Amino acid sequence: MEKIEKKNNAVTFEVVFVGRSNVGKSTLLKNLTGRNVRTGKRPGVTLKPTHLYFDDFLITDMPGFGFMSGVTKEKSEDVKNNIVQYIEEHADRIFLAVQVIDGPAFVEIVERWDAREEIPIDLELHDFLEEMEIIPIIAANKMDRVKEDEKDALLNDVVEIFGYEGNWKESGALVAPVSARGGDIRPLVSHLKNEFHKMKRDDLFKHFK
């Protein structure tokens, strides 16, 4: 415990990975860093934050929100609240958030929420990150399941849902179409390195594949 506390106190720069259960956050992180991150086939395997320490740099895999197998609705709500609380408590050192979505399913998920006249948690979280002055990168995962000639239209819909104007490449949104299972994470690495460079933290490049 003392060793972990010492590591935590040394952290000056943090990136959090957030998103619904079973969107592939842990697999994406494993491919990104080469570190073993707990993964599972069932939604909701990650119930507590998982920390990857790199000197003064920390990557945190937050538990997935939304449906979780074997988890009560109340517990699911607690997990969501804990994510918000964690981000609020560490906002002074969290500079970037990678919001992972299921690219092929995202529009349908939002439409289901709209049909219930409810705001999707994804959009609430995105707005919350911006309010906390944390730069959000939208990692649209599982894009290997989308036909090549349909990808632009899908990503245009995604950025529109998040409130950006114009096509996804010119909207101002930081969007990274990736495939964690397929190993294609280059767009995300590019966005992370660009933001690190702006913050004069090129030294962090070495932690990514």
Short mmCIF file of C-alpha atoms in Angstrom, two decimals, residues 10-208:
data_model
loop_
_atom_site.label_atom_id
_atom_site.label_comp_id
_atom_site.label_asym_id
_atom_site.label_seq_id
_atom_site.Cartn_x
_atom_site.Cartn_y
_atom_site.Cartn_z
CA ALA A 10 4.67 11.11 -7.92
CA VAL A 11 2.06 11.42 -10.69
CA THR A 12 1.89 14.80 -12.45
CA PHE A 13 0.26 13.78 -15.74
CA GLU A 14 -2.66 11.39 -16.16
CA VAL A 15 -4.69 10.06 -19.07
CA VAL A 16 -7.97 8.26 -18.35
CA PHE A 17 -9.74 5.75 -20.57
CA VAL A 18 -13.52 5.86 -20.22
CA GLY A 19 -16.48 4.31 -21.98
CA ARG A 20 -19.30 1.83 -21.87
CA SER A 21 -18.79 -1.75 -20.78
CA ASN A 22 -17.45 -4.08 -23.44
CA VAL A 23 -16.31 -1.40 -25.91
CA GLY A 24 -12.74 -2.69 -25.75
CA LYS A 25 -10.98 -0.19 -23.47
CA SER A 26 -8.77 -2.76 -21.81
CA THR A 27 -7.81 -4.46 -25.06
CA LEU A 28 -7.03 -1.09 -26.61
CA LEU A 29 -4.81 -0.19 -23.67
CA LYS A 30 -2.99 -3.51 -23.85
CA ASN A 31 -2.18 -2.91 -27.52
CA LEU A 32 -1.25 0.70 -26.87
CA THR A 33 1.20 0.16 -24.02
CA GLY A 34 2.23 -3.48 -24.23
CA ARG A 35 1.19 -3.83 -20.58
CA ASN A 36 -1.10 -6.63 -19.48
CA VAL A 37 -4.47 -5.12 -18.62
CA ARG A 38 -7.30 -7.19 -17.25
CA THR A 39 -9.73 -8.01 -20.05
CA GLY A 40 -12.79 -10.18 -20.36
CA LYS A 41 -15.55 -11.20 -22.73
CA ARG A 42 -18.37 -10.31 -20.34
CA PRO A 43 -19.46 -6.67 -19.98
CA GLY A 44 -18.43 -5.15 -16.68
CA VAL A 45 -15.34 -7.23 -15.92
CA THR A 46 -13.46 -4.08 -14.92
CA LEU A 47 -15.27 -2.75 -11.83
CA LYS A 48 -12.47 -0.65 -10.32
CA PRO A 49 -9.91 1.69 -11.91
CA THR A 50 -6.84 -0.09 -13.23
CA HIS A 51 -3.65 1.99 -12.99
CA LEU A 52 -0.60 1.77 -15.24
CA TYR A 53 2.32 3.75 -13.80
CA PHE A 54 5.17 5.18 -15.89
CA ASP A 55 7.32 7.35 -13.60
CA ASP A 56 5.31 10.60 -13.20
CA PHE A 57 2.86 9.51 -15.91
CA LEU A 58 -0.28 7.50 -15.14
CA ILE A 59 -2.81 5.82 -17.41
CA THR A 60 -6.07 4.85 -15.75
CA ASP A 61 -8.55 2.38 -17.20
CA MET A 62 -11.88 3.37 -15.67
CA PRO A 63 -14.62 0.78 -15.13
CA GLY A 64 -17.14 0.55 -17.93
CA PHE A 65 -20.55 2.11 -17.38
CA GLY A 66 -23.96 0.99 -18.61
CA PHE A 67 -25.04 -2.67 -18.74
CA MET A 68 -22.86 -5.04 -16.72
CA SER A 69 -23.48 -8.78 -16.49
CA GLY A 70 -24.36 -9.88 -12.97
CA VAL A 71 -24.32 -6.31 -11.62
CA THR A 72 -27.41 -4.64 -10.17
CA LYS A 73 -28.74 -1.36 -11.52
CA GLU A 74 -27.80 0.33 -8.26
CA LYS A 75 -24.24 -0.96 -8.46
CA SER A 76 -24.03 0.18 -12.08
CA GLU A 77 -25.11 3.67 -11.02
CA ASP A 78 -22.50 3.62 -8.25
CA VAL A 79 -19.80 2.80 -10.80
CA LYS A 80 -20.84 5.77 -12.95
CA ASN A 81 -20.81 8.10 -9.95
CA ASN A 82 -17.40 6.79 -8.89
CA ILE A 83 -16.01 7.60 -12.35
CA VAL A 84 -17.23 11.18 -12.05
CA GLN A 85 -15.89 11.46 -8.51
CA TYR A 86 -12.49 10.09 -9.49
CA ILE A 87 -12.15 12.55 -12.36
CA GLU A 88 -13.21 15.46 -10.15
CA GLU A 89 -10.72 14.50 -7.45
CA HIS A 90 -7.80 14.20 -9.90
CA ALA A 91 -8.74 16.85 -12.44
CA ASP A 92 -5.58 18.84 -11.66
CA ARG A 93 -3.44 16.09 -13.18
CA ILE A 94 -5.81 14.58 -15.79
CA PHE A 95 -5.05 16.34 -19.06
CA LEU A 96 -6.51 13.91 -21.57
CA ALA A 97 -9.36 11.41 -21.67
CA VAL A 98 -9.76 8.72 -24.29
CA GLN A 99 -13.48 8.10 -24.61
CA VAL A 100 -13.85 4.71 -26.24
CA ILE A 101 -17.08 3.96 -28.11
CA ASP A 102 -18.32 0.97 -30.08
CA GLY A 103 -18.13 2.59 -33.51
CA PRO A 104 -20.56 0.32 -35.40
CA ALA A 105 -23.16 0.30 -32.58
CA PHE A 106 -22.87 3.87 -31.29
CA VAL A 107 -25.57 5.53 -33.42
CA GLU A 108 -28.07 2.78 -32.63
CA ILE A 109 -27.33 3.03 -28.90
CA VAL A 110 -27.94 6.78 -28.94
CA GLU A 111 -31.18 6.33 -30.90
CA ARG A 112 -32.45 3.92 -28.25
CA TRP A 113 -31.78 6.52 -25.55
CA ASP A 114 -33.44 9.21 -27.66
CA ALA A 115 -36.52 7.01 -28.04
CA ARG A 116 -36.81 7.01 -24.25
CA GLU A 117 -36.29 10.77 -24.24
CA GLU A 118 -33.13 10.34 -22.20
CA ILE A 119 -29.65 11.79 -22.71
CA PRO A 120 -27.09 9.03 -23.35
CA ILE A 121 -24.44 8.68 -20.64
CA ASP A 122 -21.80 8.96 -23.37
CA LEU A 123 -22.83 12.52 -24.19
CA GLU A 124 -23.12 13.52 -20.54
CA LEU A 125 -19.62 12.20 -19.93
CA HIS A 126 -18.19 14.01 -22.96
CA ASP A 127 -19.71 17.31 -21.81
CA PHE A 128 -18.44 16.66 -18.27
CA LEU A 129 -14.88 16.15 -19.51
CA GLU A 130 -14.98 19.41 -21.44
CA GLU A 131 -16.41 21.23 -18.41
CA MET A 132 -13.47 19.91 -16.39
CA GLU A 133 -11.15 21.25 -19.13
CA ILE A 134 -9.96 17.74 -19.95
CA ILE A 135 -9.31 17.16 -23.66
CA PRO A 136 -11.46 14.27 -24.93
CA ILE A 137 -10.28 11.98 -27.72
CA ILE A 138 -13.08 9.87 -29.20
CA ALA A 139 -11.71 6.42 -29.99
CA ALA A 140 -14.24 4.76 -32.29
CA ASN A 141 -13.36 1.11 -31.75
CA LYS A 142 -14.31 -2.02 -33.75
CA MET A 143 -14.13 -0.10 -37.03
CA ASP A 144 -12.88 -3.25 -38.75
CA ARG A 145 -16.54 -4.31 -38.70
CA VAL A 146 -17.56 -1.33 -40.85
CA LYS A 147 -17.29 -1.42 -44.64
CA GLU A 148 -14.61 0.91 -45.95
CA ASP A 149 -17.04 2.99 -48.04
CA GLU A 150 -19.35 3.47 -45.03
CA LYS A 151 -16.77 4.64 -42.47
CA ASP A 152 -16.83 8.37 -43.28
CA ALA A 153 -20.63 8.57 -43.09
CA LEU A 154 -20.64 6.72 -39.77
CA LEU A 155 -17.96 8.95 -38.24
CA ASN A 156 -19.79 12.04 -39.52
CA ASP A 157 -22.87 10.84 -37.61
CA VAL A 158 -20.76 10.22 -34.51
CA VAL A 159 -19.29 13.73 -34.35
CA GLU A 160 -22.71 15.25 -35.03
CA ILE A 161 -24.16 13.32 -32.09
CA PHE A 162 -21.38 14.67 -29.88
CA GLY A 163 -22.33 18.20 -30.94
CA TYR A 164 -19.64 19.03 -33.49
CA GLU A 165 -20.32 20.59 -36.87
CA GLY A 166 -18.95 19.49 -40.23
CA ASN A 167 -17.41 16.20 -41.30
CA TRP A 168 -15.42 14.22 -38.80
CA LYS A 169 -12.03 15.25 -40.14
CA GLU A 170 -12.76 18.99 -40.06
CA SER A 171 -15.18 19.26 -37.13
CA GLY A 172 -12.58 20.04 -34.51
CA ALA A 173 -13.32 16.79 -32.71
CA LEU A 174 -10.37 14.51 -31.99
CA VAL A 175 -11.60 11.26 -33.51
CA ALA A 176 -9.54 8.10 -33.80
CA PRO A 177 -11.09 5.22 -35.78
CA VAL A 178 -9.40 2.12 -34.39
CA SER A 179 -9.62 -1.65 -34.16
CA ALA A 180 -8.23 -2.92 -30.88
CA ARG A 181 -8.72 -6.57 -31.79
CA GLY A 182 -7.21 -6.00 -35.23
CA GLY A 183 -4.25 -4.14 -33.81
CA ASP A 184 -4.86 -0.94 -35.81
CA ILE A 185 -4.50 1.81 -33.21
CA ARG A 186 -2.31 4.24 -35.15
CA PRO A 187 -4.90 7.07 -35.30
CA LEU A 188 -5.16 7.07 -31.50
CA VAL A 189 -1.38 7.05 -31.03
CA SER A 190 -1.15 9.98 -33.44
CA HIS A 191 -3.71 12.05 -31.51
CA LEU A 192 -2.07 11.27 -28.16
CA LYS A 193 1.38 12.24 -29.41
CA ASN A 194 0.06 15.46 -30.97
CA GLU A 195 -1.52 16.49 -27.68
CA PHE A 196 1.57 15.49 -25.68
CA HIS A 197 3.69 17.59 -28.03
CA LYS A 198 1.45 20.63 -27.51
CA MET A 199 1.94 20.19 -23.76
CA LYS A 200 5.71 19.85 -24.18
CA ARG A 201 5.68 16.23 -23.03
CA ASP A 202 7.37 14.51 -25.96
CA ASP A 203 9.09 12.35 -23.34
CA LEU A 204 5.84 10.40 -23.04
CA PHE A 205 6.05 9.09 -26.60
CA LYS A 206 8.30 6.25 -25.47
CA HIS A 207 5.50 4.64 -23.47
CA PHE A 208 3.46 3.81 -26.58
#
